[in-house]
Amino acid sequence: MRLVNHERNAIDLRTTPVHLGLGSRAKPVEGFAWDPEVLQAYSAAVAADGAEGRTVAIFDGDGPGDHWERHPAGDELVVCLTGAVTVTRDGNGAPDRVVLGPGEATVNPAGTWHVVDMTGPASILTITAGLGTDHRPRTGDRRTGRVGTSGPQAP
């Protein structure tokens, strides 16, 4: 995994997220994978950006999300590109749902538990403050696990 300076070729955000960092820098994350070692390397590479760092990525899917997550370091923007998605936020035990179609977006406030369900095949673009992201199982179990990376996390 490495951050690339001044990429001139097309970037596939499905496989190569882009890190937005201090100084208004945008750096593709070459060799990214959903692997603990890669996530740790990414976290170390962008640590100087702290809570201001953001990850831009596209996710494709079909069906319900398998976990809840929250991003304590900052807000997350979720943009529906294709299909339809429902973003559900846990508002202190009361679900708050937002249905998005192509071109529509919502903001998950910092620290708010949320899950994304895709109705049929869908794609979303996320801009995430990943530092300190927490996850919990979709089963309703309220225990959390700190991921502790500033890397991309599934929305």
PDB file of C-alpha atoms in Angstrom:
ATOM      1  CA  MET A   1       0.000   0.000   0.000  1.00  0.00           C
ATOM      2  CA  ARG A   2       1.260   3.438  -0.871  1.00  0.00           C
ATOM      3  CA  LEU A   3      -0.145   6.906  -1.370  1.00  0.00           C
ATOM      4  CA  VAL A   4       0.414   8.161  -4.913  1.00  0.00           C
ATOM      5  CA  ASN A   5       1.322  11.768  -5.660  1.00  0.00           C
ATOM      6  CA  HIS A   6       0.001  13.379  -8.838  1.00  0.00           C
ATOM      7  CA  GLU A   7      -1.724  10.393 -10.478  1.00  0.00           C
ATOM      8  CA  ARG A   8      -2.410  11.227 -14.133  1.00  0.00           C
ATOM      9  CA  ASN A   9      -4.410   8.132 -15.072  1.00  0.00           C
ATOM     10  CA  ALA A  10      -8.042   7.276 -14.378  1.00  0.00           C
ATOM     11  CA  ILE A  11      -8.684   6.045 -10.836  1.00  0.00           C
ATOM     12  CA  ASP A  12     -11.249   3.322 -10.130  1.00  0.00           C
ATOM     13  CA  LEU A  13     -12.665   4.371  -6.752  1.00  0.00           C
ATOM     14  CA  ARG A  14     -14.038   0.836  -6.308  1.00  0.00           C
ATOM     15  CA  THR A  15     -10.536  -0.594  -5.977  1.00  0.00           C
ATOM     16  CA  THR A  16      -8.390   2.475  -5.303  1.00  0.00           C
ATOM     17  CA  PRO A  17      -9.786   4.866  -2.691  1.00  0.00           C
ATOM     18  CA  VAL A  18      -8.476   8.430  -2.620  1.00  0.00           C
ATOM     19  CA  HIS A  19      -7.264  10.041   0.594  1.00  0.00           C
ATOM     20  CA  LEU A  20      -8.072  13.730   1.051  1.00  0.00           C
ATOM     21  CA  GLY A  21      -5.564  15.213   3.457  1.00  0.00           C
ATOM     22  CA  LEU A  22      -4.146  18.379   4.900  1.00  0.00           C
ATOM     23  CA  GLY A  23      -3.077  21.017   2.412  1.00  0.00           C
ATOM     24  CA  SER A  24      -6.002  20.097   0.148  1.00  0.00           C
ATOM     25  CA  ARG A  25      -4.086  17.059  -1.120  1.00  0.00           C
ATOM     26  CA  ALA A  26      -5.794  14.156  -2.921  1.00  0.00           C
ATOM     27  CA  LYS A  27      -3.748  10.953  -3.057  1.00  0.00           C
ATOM     28  CA  PRO A  28      -4.882   7.621  -4.507  1.00  0.00           C
ATOM     29  CA  VAL A  29      -4.265   4.662  -2.177  1.00  0.00           C
ATOM     30  CA  GLU A  30      -2.498   2.186  -4.452  1.00  0.00           C
ATOM     31  CA  GLY A  31      -2.571  -1.451  -3.364  1.00  0.00           C
ATOM     32  CA  PHE A  32      -5.496  -0.955  -1.010  1.00  0.00           C
ATOM     33  CA  ALA A  33      -7.228  -4.041   0.416  1.00  0.00           C
ATOM     34  CA  TRP A  34      -9.692  -4.789   3.233  1.00  0.00           C
ATOM     35  CA  ASP A  35      -6.898  -6.481   5.127  1.00  0.00           C
ATOM     36  CA  PRO A  36      -5.873  -5.544   8.702  1.00  0.00           C
ATOM     37  CA  GLU A  37      -2.217  -5.086   7.725  1.00  0.00           C
ATOM     38  CA  VAL A  38      -3.077  -2.834   4.786  1.00  0.00           C
ATOM     39  CA  LEU A  39      -5.506  -0.813   6.918  1.00  0.00           C
ATOM     40  CA  GLN A  40      -2.801  -0.350   9.563  1.00  0.00           C
ATOM     41  CA  ALA A  41      -0.266   0.729   6.927  1.00  0.00           C
ATOM     42  CA  TYR A  42      -2.787   3.201   5.493  1.00  0.00           C
ATOM     43  CA  SER A  43      -3.535   4.544   8.979  1.00  0.00           C
ATOM     44  CA  ALA A  44       0.168   5.088   9.643  1.00  0.00           C
ATOM     45  CA  ALA A  45       0.701   6.763   6.259  1.00  0.00           C
ATOM     46  CA  VAL A  46      -2.058   9.341   6.882  1.00  0.00           C
ATOM     47  CA  ALA A  47      -1.695   9.753  10.658  1.00  0.00           C
ATOM     48  CA  ALA A  48      -0.449  13.343  10.332  1.00  0.00           C
ATOM     49  CA  ASP A  49      -3.828  14.333   8.827  1.00  0.00           C
ATOM     50  CA  GLY A  50      -5.591  13.332  12.056  1.00  0.00           C
ATOM     51  CA  ALA A  51      -9.327  13.974  12.156  1.00  0.00           C
ATOM     52  CA  GLU A  52      -9.143  16.145   9.024  1.00  0.00           C
ATOM     53  CA  GLY A  53      -8.276  13.226   6.735  1.00  0.00           C
ATOM     54  CA  ARG A  54     -11.072  11.838   4.549  1.00  0.00           C
ATOM     55  CA  THR A  55     -11.385   8.740   2.394  1.00  0.00           C
ATOM     56  CA  VAL A  56     -13.325   8.762  -0.877  1.00  0.00           C
ATOM     57  CA  ALA A  57     -14.519   5.383  -2.159  1.00  0.00           C
ATOM     58  CA  ILE A  58     -17.278   3.715  -4.166  1.00  0.00           C
ATOM     59  CA  PHE A  59     -19.084   0.625  -2.898  1.00  0.00           C
ATOM     60  CA  ASP A  60     -21.284  -1.666  -4.986  1.00  0.00           C
ATOM     61  CA  GLY A  61     -23.762  -4.018  -3.399  1.00  0.00           C
ATOM     62  CA  ASP A  62     -27.155  -5.633  -3.283  1.00  0.00           C
ATOM     63  CA  GLY A  63     -29.003  -6.247  -0.043  1.00  0.00           C
ATOM     64  CA  PRO A  64     -28.761  -5.289   3.597  1.00  0.00           C
ATOM     65  CA  GLY A  65     -25.584  -4.048   5.229  1.00  0.00           C
ATOM     66  CA  ASP A  66     -24.024  -6.559   7.606  1.00  0.00           C
ATOM     67  CA  HIS A  67     -22.881  -4.152  10.333  1.00  0.00           C
ATOM     68  CA  TRP A  68     -23.485  -0.797  11.987  1.00  0.00           C
ATOM     69  CA  GLU A  69     -20.683   1.742  12.112  1.00  0.00           C
ATOM     70  CA  ARG A  70     -19.919   5.227  13.374  1.00  0.00           C
ATOM     71  CA  HIS A  71     -17.180   7.730  12.655  1.00  0.00           C
ATOM     72  CA  PRO A  72     -16.371   9.789  15.767  1.00  0.00           C
ATOM     73  CA  ALA A  73     -13.784  12.008  14.017  1.00  0.00           C
ATOM     74  CA  GLY A  74     -16.240  13.671  11.629  1.00  0.00           C
ATOM     75  CA  ASP A  75     -19.277  13.565   9.400  1.00  0.00           C
ATOM     76  CA  GLU A  76     -19.665  11.106   6.519  1.00  0.00           C
ATOM     77  CA  LEU A  77     -21.257  11.990   3.180  1.00  0.00           C
ATOM     78  CA  VAL A  78     -23.117   9.128   1.438  1.00  0.00           C
ATOM     79  CA  VAL A  79     -24.096   9.683  -2.212  1.00  0.00           C
ATOM     80  CA  CYS A  80     -26.281   7.214  -4.119  1.00  0.00           C
ATOM     81  CA  LEU A  81     -24.866   6.772  -7.634  1.00  0.00           C
ATOM     82  CA  THR A  82     -27.134   4.015  -8.960  1.00  0.00           C
ATOM     83  CA  GLY A  83     -30.085   2.030  -7.662  1.00  0.00           C
ATOM     84  CA  ALA A  84     -31.693   2.840  -4.335  1.00  0.00           C
ATOM     85  CA  VAL A  85     -30.310   2.759  -0.803  1.00  0.00           C
ATOM     86  CA  THR A  86     -31.712   3.282   2.660  1.00  0.00           C
ATOM     87  CA  VAL A  87     -29.440   4.821   5.257  1.00  0.00           C
ATOM     88  CA  THR A  88     -30.653   4.050   8.771  1.00  0.00           C
ATOM     89  CA  ARG A  89     -29.285   5.994  11.713  1.00  0.00           C
ATOM     90  CA  ASP A  90     -29.686   4.856  15.297  1.00  0.00           C
ATOM     91  CA  GLY A  91     -31.190   7.929  16.952  1.00  0.00           C
ATOM     92  CA  ASN A  92     -30.836   6.820  20.573  1.00  0.00           C
ATOM     93  CA  GLY A  93     -32.784   3.632  19.953  1.00  0.00           C
ATOM     94  CA  ALA A  94     -35.234   5.105  17.436  1.00  0.00           C
ATOM     95  CA  PRO A  95     -34.356   4.420  13.764  1.00  0.00           C
ATOM     96  CA  ASP A  96     -34.067   7.434  11.471  1.00  0.00           C
ATOM     97  CA  ARG A  97     -34.276   6.322   7.817  1.00  0.00           C
ATOM     98  CA  VAL A  98     -33.375   8.231   4.670  1.00  0.00           C
ATOM     99  CA  VAL A  99     -34.106   6.710   1.247  1.00  0.00           C
ATOM    100  CA  LEU A 100     -31.751   7.826  -1.536  1.00  0.00           C
ATOM    101  CA  GLY A 101     -32.027   7.513  -5.296  1.00  0.00           C
ATOM    102  CA  PRO A 102     -29.381   8.317  -7.921  1.00  0.00           C
ATOM    103  CA  GLY A 103     -27.813  11.710  -7.341  1.00  0.00           C
ATOM    104  CA  GLU A 104     -29.190  12.068  -3.802  1.00  0.00           C
ATOM    105  CA  ALA A 105     -27.041  12.269  -0.680  1.00  0.00           C
ATOM    106  CA  THR A 106     -27.234  12.355   3.096  1.00  0.00           C
ATOM    107  CA  VAL A 107     -24.820  13.222   5.883  1.00  0.00           C
ATOM    108  CA  ASN A 108     -24.207  10.873   8.792  1.00  0.00           C
ATOM    109  CA  PRO A 109     -23.227  13.168  11.660  1.00  0.00           C
ATOM    110  CA  ALA A 110     -20.024  12.399  13.552  1.00  0.00           C
ATOM    111  CA  GLY A 111     -20.486   9.671  16.131  1.00  0.00           C
ATOM    112  CA  THR A 112     -23.894   8.528  14.824  1.00  0.00           C
ATOM    113  CA  TRP A 113     -24.385   4.783  14.364  1.00  0.00           C
ATOM    114  CA  HIS A 114     -25.607   3.990  10.831  1.00  0.00           C
ATOM    115  CA  VAL A 115     -26.090   1.165   8.356  1.00  0.00           C
ATOM    116  CA  VAL A 116     -26.660   1.206   4.568  1.00  0.00           C
ATOM    117  CA  ASP A 117     -29.100  -1.182   2.895  1.00  0.00           C
ATOM    118  CA  MET A 118     -29.158  -1.486  -0.892  1.00  0.00           C
ATOM    119  CA  THR A 119     -32.447  -2.222  -2.624  1.00  0.00           C
ATOM    120  CA  GLY A 120     -31.344  -4.338  -5.556  1.00  0.00           C
ATOM    121  CA  PRO A 121     -27.987  -3.629  -7.207  1.00  0.00           C
ATOM    122  CA  ALA A 122     -26.761  -0.198  -6.146  1.00  0.00           C
ATOM    123  CA  SER A 123     -23.599   1.906  -5.885  1.00  0.00           C
ATOM    124  CA  ILE A 124     -22.713   4.577  -3.374  1.00  0.00           C
ATOM    125  CA  LEU A 125     -19.857   7.036  -3.058  1.00  0.00           C
ATOM    126  CA  THR A 126     -18.712   7.861   0.463  1.00  0.00           C
ATOM    127  CA  ILE A 127     -16.499  10.592   1.860  1.00  0.00           C
ATOM    128  CA  THR A 128     -15.567   9.387   5.317  1.00  0.00           C
ATOM    129  CA  ALA A 129     -13.648  10.634   8.328  1.00  0.00           C
ATOM    130  CA  GLY A 130     -12.410   7.149   9.155  1.00  0.00           C
ATOM    131  CA  LEU A 131     -10.197   7.886  12.174  1.00  0.00           C
ATOM    132  CA  GLY A 132     -11.430   5.787  15.105  1.00  0.00           C
ATOM    133  CA  THR A 133     -14.298   4.135  13.209  1.00  0.00           C
ATOM    134  CA  ASP A 134     -16.307   1.708  15.366  1.00  0.00           C
ATOM    135  CA  HIS A 135     -18.356  -1.287  14.206  1.00  0.00           C
ATOM    136  CA  ARG A 136     -21.051  -3.445  15.776  1.00  0.00           C
ATOM    137  CA  PRO A 137     -22.853  -6.475  14.355  1.00  0.00           C
ATOM    138  CA  ARG A 138     -26.147  -5.961  12.553  1.00  0.00           C
ATOM    139  CA  THR A 139     -27.792  -8.442  14.896  1.00  0.00           C
ATOM    140  CA  GLY A 140     -28.533  -5.613  17.326  1.00  0.00           C
ATOM    141  CA  ASP A 141     -25.666  -6.495  19.647  1.00  0.00           C
ATOM    142  CA  ARG A 142     -24.554  -3.125  21.076  1.00  0.00           C
ATOM    143  CA  ARG A 143     -20.938  -4.181  21.775  1.00  0.00           C
ATOM    144  CA  THR A 144     -18.457  -2.230  19.668  1.00  0.00           C
ATOM    145  CA  GLY A 145     -15.069  -2.917  18.268  1.00  0.00           C
ATOM    146  CA  ARG A 146     -12.711  -0.054  17.543  1.00  0.00           C
ATOM    147  CA  VAL A 147     -11.116  -0.332  14.161  1.00  0.00           C
ATOM    148  CA  GLY A 148      -8.669   2.458  14.985  1.00  0.00           C
ATOM    149  CA  THR A 149      -7.730   3.322  11.433  1.00  0.00           C
ATOM    150  CA  SER A 150      -8.192   6.429   9.405  1.00  0.00           C
ATOM    151  CA  GLY A 151      -8.624   4.195   6.405  1.00  0.00           C
ATOM    152  CA  PRO A 152     -11.731   3.566   4.390  1.00  0.00           C
ATOM    153  CA  GLN A 153     -14.456   1.738   6.164  1.00  0.00           C
ATOM    154  CA  ALA A 154     -17.532   0.258   4.599  1.00  0.00           C
ATOM    155  CA  PRO A 155     -20.389   2.714   4.925  1.00  0.00           C
TER     156      PRO A 155
END
